């Protein structure tokens, strides 16, 4: 796998480079945003690791620039913990967000999951669901075969991670989906301590798919347990 590491922290770039090369990956290093965007354009990485606070061009600008021509998986690696930065990065087109300092095992698991989803979305050997597998709730339709989500007459763009989250809920519609199940399906491990990632992604999905994101009636939280997709019109909504 060819991995672009864009970070102005030389020590971080060196450490990540050694880690990835040790497992057989090819590493492209960029020390500022402009260099990162140029490398993404000309060297065609399989995955991009992008810091947000870089000189010459911010990580947000890099993400938007890459998204103008490519759907390559982008993982943000940043010391910024504010939810507004996470939301902005995901809205710009990032697929995942890891906060520094991070556990190496978790980072590698997330990289593997991003690579798998990217191959499944574009690979010739991906097993597609039946073409008639279209699930509807409210004004939303989810086509599991073509990975197309529509809300009314509009097509909704989801990041690969948002799509995977929604796909797991759709396949288990009406049933409780535990946090551990989501961790395994989305990142290949259930040994993740920070549940803030799931709250962030469900918030993003509600913003894109619910009529009133502050009072969801389809994408529900089961406090302390996980999440549930309700296809019909429930009598009570839960946040």
mmCIF file of C-alpha atoms in Angstrom:
data_model
loop_
_atom_site.group_PDB
_atom_site.id
_atom_site.type_symbol
_atom_site.label_atom_id
_atom_site.label_comp_id
_atom_site.label_asym_id
_atom_site.label_seq_id
_atom_site.Cartn_x
_atom_site.Cartn_y
_atom_site.Cartn_z
ATOM 1 C CA UNK A 1 0.000 0.000 0.000
ATOM 2 C CA UNK A 2 1.235 3.493 -0.857
ATOM 3 C CA UNK A 3 0.670 5.898 2.052
ATOM 4 C CA UNK A 4 1.034 9.685 1.953
ATOM 5 C CA UNK A 5 1.984 11.195 5.336
ATOM 6 C CA UNK A 6 1.404 14.960 5.426
ATOM 7 C CA UNK A 7 2.625 16.508 8.674
ATOM 8 C CA UNK A 8 5.057 19.315 9.522
ATOM 9 C CA UNK A 9 6.215 17.407 12.616
ATOM 10 C CA UNK A 10 9.407 15.759 11.338
ATOM 11 C CA UNK A 11 9.552 13.347 14.267
ATOM 12 C CA UNK A 12 5.979 12.194 13.635
ATOM 13 C CA UNK A 13 6.656 11.702 9.925
ATOM 14 C CA UNK A 14 9.809 9.731 10.668
ATOM 15 C CA UNK A 15 8.138 7.513 13.283
ATOM 16 C CA UNK A 16 5.105 6.772 11.123
ATOM 17 C CA UNK A 17 7.329 6.191 8.109
ATOM 18 C CA UNK A 18 9.402 3.603 9.969
ATOM 19 C CA UNK A 19 6.271 1.886 11.251
ATOM 20 C CA UNK A 20 4.622 1.657 7.832
ATOM 21 C CA UNK A 21 7.765 0.652 5.945
ATOM 22 C CA UNK A 22 8.344 -2.127 8.493
ATOM 23 C CA UNK A 23 5.067 -3.705 7.428
ATOM 24 C CA UNK A 24 5.874 -3.344 3.736
ATOM 25 C CA UNK A 25 4.114 -0.107 2.817
ATOM 26 C CA UNK A 26 5.548 2.531 0.498
ATOM 27 C CA UNK A 27 5.676 5.939 2.196
ATOM 28 C CA UNK A 28 5.436 9.393 0.621
ATOM 29 C CA UNK A 29 6.314 12.200 3.058
ATOM 30 C CA UNK A 30 5.127 15.804 2.791
ATOM 31 C CA UNK A 31 6.119 18.515 5.279
ATOM 32 C CA UNK A 32 3.518 21.161 4.332
ATOM 33 C CA UNK A 33 0.100 21.386 2.767
ATOM 34 C CA UNK A 34 1.161 22.477 -0.695
ATOM 35 C CA UNK A 35 3.662 19.623 -0.931
ATOM 36 C CA UNK A 36 0.987 17.196 0.283
ATOM 37 C CA UNK A 37 -1.528 18.255 -2.365
ATOM 38 C CA UNK A 38 1.121 18.050 -5.089
ATOM 39 C CA UNK A 39 2.107 14.543 -3.946
ATOM 40 C CA UNK A 40 -1.523 13.395 -3.866
ATOM 41 C CA UNK A 41 -1.953 14.707 -7.408
ATOM 42 C CA UNK A 42 1.148 13.189 -8.972
ATOM 43 C CA UNK A 43 1.982 10.081 -6.914
ATOM 44 C CA UNK A 44 -1.513 8.593 -6.472
ATOM 45 C CA UNK A 45 -1.330 7.244 -2.884
ATOM 46 C CA UNK A 46 -3.721 4.532 -1.706
ATOM 47 C CA UNK A 47 -4.316 6.297 1.631
ATOM 48 C CA UNK A 48 -3.552 9.823 2.876
ATOM 49 C CA UNK A 49 -2.679 10.672 6.494
ATOM 50 C CA UNK A 50 -3.138 14.421 6.919
ATOM 51 C CA UNK A 51 -2.390 16.770 9.803
ATOM 52 C CA UNK A 52 -4.584 19.876 10.037
ATOM 53 C CA UNK A 53 -2.077 22.507 11.165
ATOM 54 C CA UNK A 54 0.484 22.666 8.357
ATOM 55 C CA UNK A 55 2.234 25.673 6.787
ATOM 56 C CA UNK A 56 1.498 27.008 3.272
ATOM 57 C CA UNK A 57 -1.824 25.187 3.148
ATOM 58 C CA UNK A 58 -3.934 23.831 6.009
ATOM 59 C CA UNK A 59 -5.035 20.232 6.266
ATOM 60 C CA UNK A 60 -8.613 21.345 5.581
ATOM 61 C CA UNK A 61 -7.488 22.883 2.285
ATOM 62 C CA UNK A 62 -5.534 19.742 1.415
ATOM 63 C CA UNK A 63 -8.598 17.572 1.998
ATOM 64 C CA UNK A 64 -10.792 19.824 -0.140
ATOM 65 C CA UNK A 65 -8.127 19.930 -2.838
ATOM 66 C CA UNK A 66 -7.772 16.147 -2.955
ATOM 67 C CA UNK A 67 -11.533 15.679 -3.008
ATOM 68 C CA UNK A 68 -11.732 17.834 -6.130
ATOM 69 C CA UNK A 69 -10.166 15.004 -8.148
ATOM 70 C CA UNK A 70 -9.979 11.837 -6.030
ATOM 71 C CA UNK A 71 -11.910 9.657 -3.590
ATOM 72 C CA UNK A 72 -8.727 8.235 -2.041
ATOM 73 C CA UNK A 73 -9.276 7.473 1.678
ATOM 74 C CA UNK A 74 -8.136 10.351 3.906
ATOM 75 C CA UNK A 75 -7.426 9.949 7.602
ATOM 76 C CA UNK A 76 -6.814 13.057 9.685
ATOM 77 C CA UNK A 77 -4.153 12.722 12.388
ATOM 78 C CA UNK A 78 -4.294 15.803 14.587
ATOM 79 C CA UNK A 79 -3.755 17.075 18.090
ATOM 80 C CA UNK A 80 -6.966 19.094 17.802
ATOM 81 C CA UNK A 81 -9.693 17.555 19.942
ATOM 82 C CA UNK A 82 -12.460 20.103 19.474
ATOM 83 C CA UNK A 83 -15.535 18.570 17.845
ATOM 84 C CA UNK A 84 -15.864 21.555 15.498
ATOM 85 C CA UNK A 85 -12.496 20.687 13.919
ATOM 86 C CA UNK A 86 -13.566 17.058 13.528
ATOM 87 C CA UNK A 87 -16.854 18.040 11.930
ATOM 88 C CA UNK A 88 -15.133 20.519 9.599
ATOM 89 C CA UNK A 89 -12.591 17.905 8.504
ATOM 90 C CA UNK A 90 -15.276 15.274 7.875
ATOM 91 C CA UNK A 91 -17.409 17.794 5.992
ATOM 92 C CA UNK A 92 -14.402 18.678 3.841
ATOM 93 C CA UNK A 93 -14.151 15.019 2.802
ATOM 94 C CA UNK A 94 -12.038 13.201 5.386
ATOM 95 C CA UNK A 95 -13.026 9.592 6.068
ATOM 96 C CA UNK A 96 -11.651 9.204 9.593
ATOM 97 C CA UNK A 97 -10.147 11.302 12.381
ATOM 98 C CA UNK A 98 -7.538 10.139 14.888
ATOM 99 C CA UNK A 99 -6.450 12.355 17.762
ATOM 100 C CA UNK A 100 -2.794 12.592 18.826
ATOM 101 C CA UNK A 101 -1.427 10.886 20.818
ATOM 102 C CA UNK A 102 -2.838 7.685 19.410
ATOM 103 C CA UNK A 103 -2.330 3.968 19.951
ATOM 104 C CA UNK A 104 -0.310 2.431 17.134
ATOM 105 C CA UNK A 105 -2.476 -0.698 16.983
ATOM 106 C CA UNK A 106 -5.631 1.397 16.619
ATOM 107 C CA UNK A 107 -4.087 3.532 13.877
ATOM 108 C CA UNK A 108 -3.042 0.455 11.897
ATOM 109 C CA UNK A 109 -6.486 -1.117 12.350
ATOM 110 C CA UNK A 110 -8.148 2.025 11.041
ATOM 111 C CA UNK A 111 -5.763 2.127 8.077
ATOM 112 C CA UNK A 112 -6.582 -1.481 7.228
ATOM 113 C CA UNK A 113 -10.299 -0.758 7.478
ATOM 114 C CA UNK A 114 -10.021 2.271 5.180
ATOM 115 C CA UNK A 115 -8.039 0.264 2.643
ATOM 116 C CA UNK A 116 -10.582 -2.591 2.743
ATOM 117 C CA UNK A 117 -13.521 -0.263 2.217
ATOM 118 C CA UNK A 118 -11.740 1.489 -0.629
ATOM 119 C CA UNK A 119 -11.047 -1.827 -2.378
ATOM 120 C CA UNK A 120 -14.601 -3.019 -1.782
ATOM 121 C CA UNK A 121 -16.050 0.166 -3.243
ATOM 122 C CA UNK A 122 -13.975 0.045 -6.416
ATOM 123 C CA UNK A 123 -12.601 -3.480 -6.682
ATOM 124 C CA UNK A 124 -13.693 -6.009 -9.286
ATOM 125 C CA UNK A 125 -14.065 -8.747 -6.674
ATOM 126 C CA UNK A 126 -16.388 -6.988 -4.258
ATOM 127 C CA UNK A 127 -19.550 -8.967 -3.621
ATOM 128 C CA UNK A 128 -22.494 -6.655 -4.235
ATOM 129 C CA UNK A 129 -25.852 -7.024 -2.521
ATOM 130 C CA UNK A 130 -28.861 -7.922 -4.617
ATOM 131 C CA UNK A 131 -29.769 -5.051 -6.980
ATOM 132 C CA UNK A 132 -33.264 -4.812 -5.462
ATOM 133 C CA UNK A 133 -31.835 -4.169 -1.987
ATOM 134 C CA UNK A 134 -33.137 -0.629 -1.502
ATOM 135 C CA UNK A 135 -34.116 0.374 2.029
ATOM 136 C CA UNK A 136 -36.262 3.426 2.763
ATOM 137 C CA UNK A 137 -36.972 5.434 5.893
ATOM 138 C CA UNK A 138 -38.652 8.818 5.967
ATOM 139 C CA UNK A 139 -37.664 10.604 2.748
ATOM 140 C CA UNK A 140 -34.391 8.662 2.547
ATOM 141 C CA UNK A 141 -33.617 5.717 0.258
ATOM 142 C CA UNK A 142 -30.451 3.632 0.634
ATOM 143 C CA UNK A 143 -29.382 1.557 -2.375
ATOM 144 C CA UNK A 144 -27.079 -1.118 -0.983
ATOM 145 C CA UNK A 145 -26.004 -2.277 -4.445
ATOM 146 C CA UNK A 146 -24.884 1.056 -5.855
ATOM 147 C CA UNK A 147 -23.974 2.725 -2.530
ATOM 148 C CA UNK A 148 -26.280 5.618 -3.393
ATOM 149 C CA UNK A 149 -28.205 7.483 -0.708
ATOM 150 C CA UNK A 150 -30.969 9.870 -1.694
ATOM 151 C CA UNK A 151 -33.049 12.215 0.412
ATOM 152 C CA UNK A 152 -36.081 13.287 -1.540
ATOM 153 C CA UNK A 153 -34.772 14.273 -4.973
ATOM 154 C CA UNK A 154 -31.224 14.961 -3.768
ATOM 155 C CA UNK A 155 -28.256 12.590 -3.669
ATOM 156 C CA UNK A 156 -26.531 12.640 -0.283
ATOM 157 C CA UNK A 157 -22.754 12.376 -0.219
ATOM 158 C CA UNK A 158 -21.442 10.167 2.576
ATOM 159 C CA UNK A 159 -17.821 9.520 3.426
ATOM 160 C CA UNK A 160 -16.774 5.843 3.306
ATOM 161 C CA UNK A 161 -16.891 5.678 7.110
ATOM 162 C CA UNK A 162 -20.345 7.268 7.267
ATOM 163 C CA UNK A 163 -21.528 4.817 4.605
ATOM 164 C CA UNK A 164 -20.169 1.843 6.564
ATOM 165 C CA UNK A 165 -21.880 3.055 9.736
ATOM 166 C CA UNK A 166 -25.187 3.458 7.890
ATOM 167 C CA UNK A 167 -24.767 0.133 6.086
ATOM 168 C CA UNK A 168 -24.365 -1.731 9.386
ATOM 169 C CA UNK A 169 -27.504 -0.050 10.747
ATOM 170 C CA UNK A 170 -29.473 -0.819 7.552
ATOM 171 C CA UNK A 171 -28.492 -4.499 7.596
ATOM 172 C CA UNK A 172 -29.711 -4.636 11.218
ATOM 173 C CA UNK A 173 -32.742 -2.359 10.817
ATOM 174 C CA UNK A 174 -34.981 -2.405 13.872
ATOM 175 C CA UNK A 175 -32.359 -4.182 15.986
ATOM 176 C CA UNK A 176 -29.869 -2.805 18.479
ATOM 177 C CA UNK A 177 -26.380 -2.438 17.026
ATOM 178 C CA UNK A 178 -23.859 -2.393 19.852
ATOM 179 C CA UNK A 179 -20.798 -0.177 19.908
ATOM 180 C CA UNK A 180 -18.577 -3.272 19.821
ATOM 181 C CA UNK A 181 -20.297 -4.487 16.655
ATOM 182 C CA UNK A 182 -19.748 -1.120 14.996
ATOM 183 C CA UNK A 183 -16.087 -1.060 16.030
ATOM 184 C CA UNK A 184 -15.538 -4.500 14.485
ATOM 185 C CA UNK A 185 -17.367 -3.657 11.261
ATOM 186 C CA UNK A 186 -15.873 -0.198 10.804
ATOM 187 C CA UNK A 187 -12.315 -0.572 12.120
ATOM 188 C CA UNK A 188 -11.708 -4.302 12.412
ATOM 189 C CA UNK A 189 -11.378 -4.307 16.207
ATOM 190 C CA UNK A 190 -13.640 -3.898 19.224
ATOM 191 C CA UNK A 191 -10.769 -2.742 21.453
ATOM 192 C CA UNK A 192 -11.392 1.008 21.081
ATOM 193 C CA UNK A 193 -11.949 3.088 24.187
ATOM 194 C CA UNK A 194 -13.013 6.448 22.711
ATOM 195 C CA UNK A 195 -16.759 6.295 21.962
ATOM 196 C CA UNK A 196 -16.648 9.910 20.773
ATOM 197 C CA UNK A 197 -16.010 8.722 17.221
ATOM 198 C CA UNK A 198 -19.358 6.926 17.074
ATOM 199 C CA UNK A 199 -21.185 9.943 18.503
ATOM 200 C CA UNK A 200 -19.549 12.130 15.888
ATOM 201 C CA UNK A 201 -20.517 9.864 12.994
ATOM 202 C CA UNK A 202 -24.113 9.393 14.151
ATOM 203 C CA UNK A 203 -24.362 13.159 14.493
ATOM 204 C CA UNK A 204 -23.112 13.571 10.925
ATOM 205 C CA UNK A 205 -25.580 10.997 9.612
ATOM 206 C CA UNK A 206 -28.465 12.676 11.442
ATOM 207 C CA UNK A 207 -27.502 16.049 10.016
ATOM 208 C CA UNK A 208 -27.557 14.609 6.507
ATOM 209 C CA UNK A 209 -30.533 12.249 6.774
ATOM 210 C CA UNK A 210 -32.934 13.279 9.547
ATOM 211 C CA UNK A 211 -35.613 15.941 8.974
ATOM 212 C CA UNK A 212 -34.797 17.378 12.424
ATOM 213 C CA UNK A 213 -31.293 16.263 13.460
ATOM 214 C CA UNK A 214 -31.798 17.552 17.004
ATOM 215 C CA UNK A 215 -34.831 15.272 17.410
ATOM 216 C CA UNK A 216 -34.080 12.115 15.390
ATOM 217 C CA UNK A 217 -36.832 9.596 14.716
ATOM 218 C CA UNK A 218 -34.920 7.053 12.618
ATOM 219 C CA UNK A 219 -31.250 7.096 13.705
ATOM 220 C CA UNK A 220 -31.647 6.496 17.422
ATOM 221 C CA UNK A 221 -29.216 6.201 20.310
ATOM 222 C CA UNK A 222 -29.753 3.444 22.863
ATOM 223 C CA UNK A 223 -28.027 5.031 25.829
ATOM 224 C CA UNK A 224 -25.083 3.036 27.102
ATOM 225 C CA UNK A 225 -25.568 0.292 24.518
ATOM 226 C CA UNK A 226 -25.417 1.423 20.895
ATOM 227 C CA UNK A 227 -27.665 2.555 18.046
ATOM 228 C CA UNK A 228 -30.801 1.490 16.199
ATOM 229 C CA UNK A 229 -32.261 2.336 12.780
ATOM 230 C CA UNK A 230 -36.059 2.599 12.831
ATOM 231 C CA UNK A 231 -37.541 2.343 9.331
ATOM 232 C CA UNK A 232 -41.154 3.215 10.185
ATOM 233 C CA UNK A 233 -42.538 6.167 12.070
ATOM 234 C CA UNK A 234 -41.889 5.494 15.767
ATOM 235 C CA UNK A 235 -44.210 6.822 18.394
ATOM 236 C CA UNK A 236 -41.377 8.275 20.437
ATOM 237 C CA UNK A 237 -38.100 9.822 19.302
ATOM 238 C CA UNK A 238 -34.925 9.460 21.279
ATOM 239 C CA UNK A 239 -31.748 11.509 21.061
#
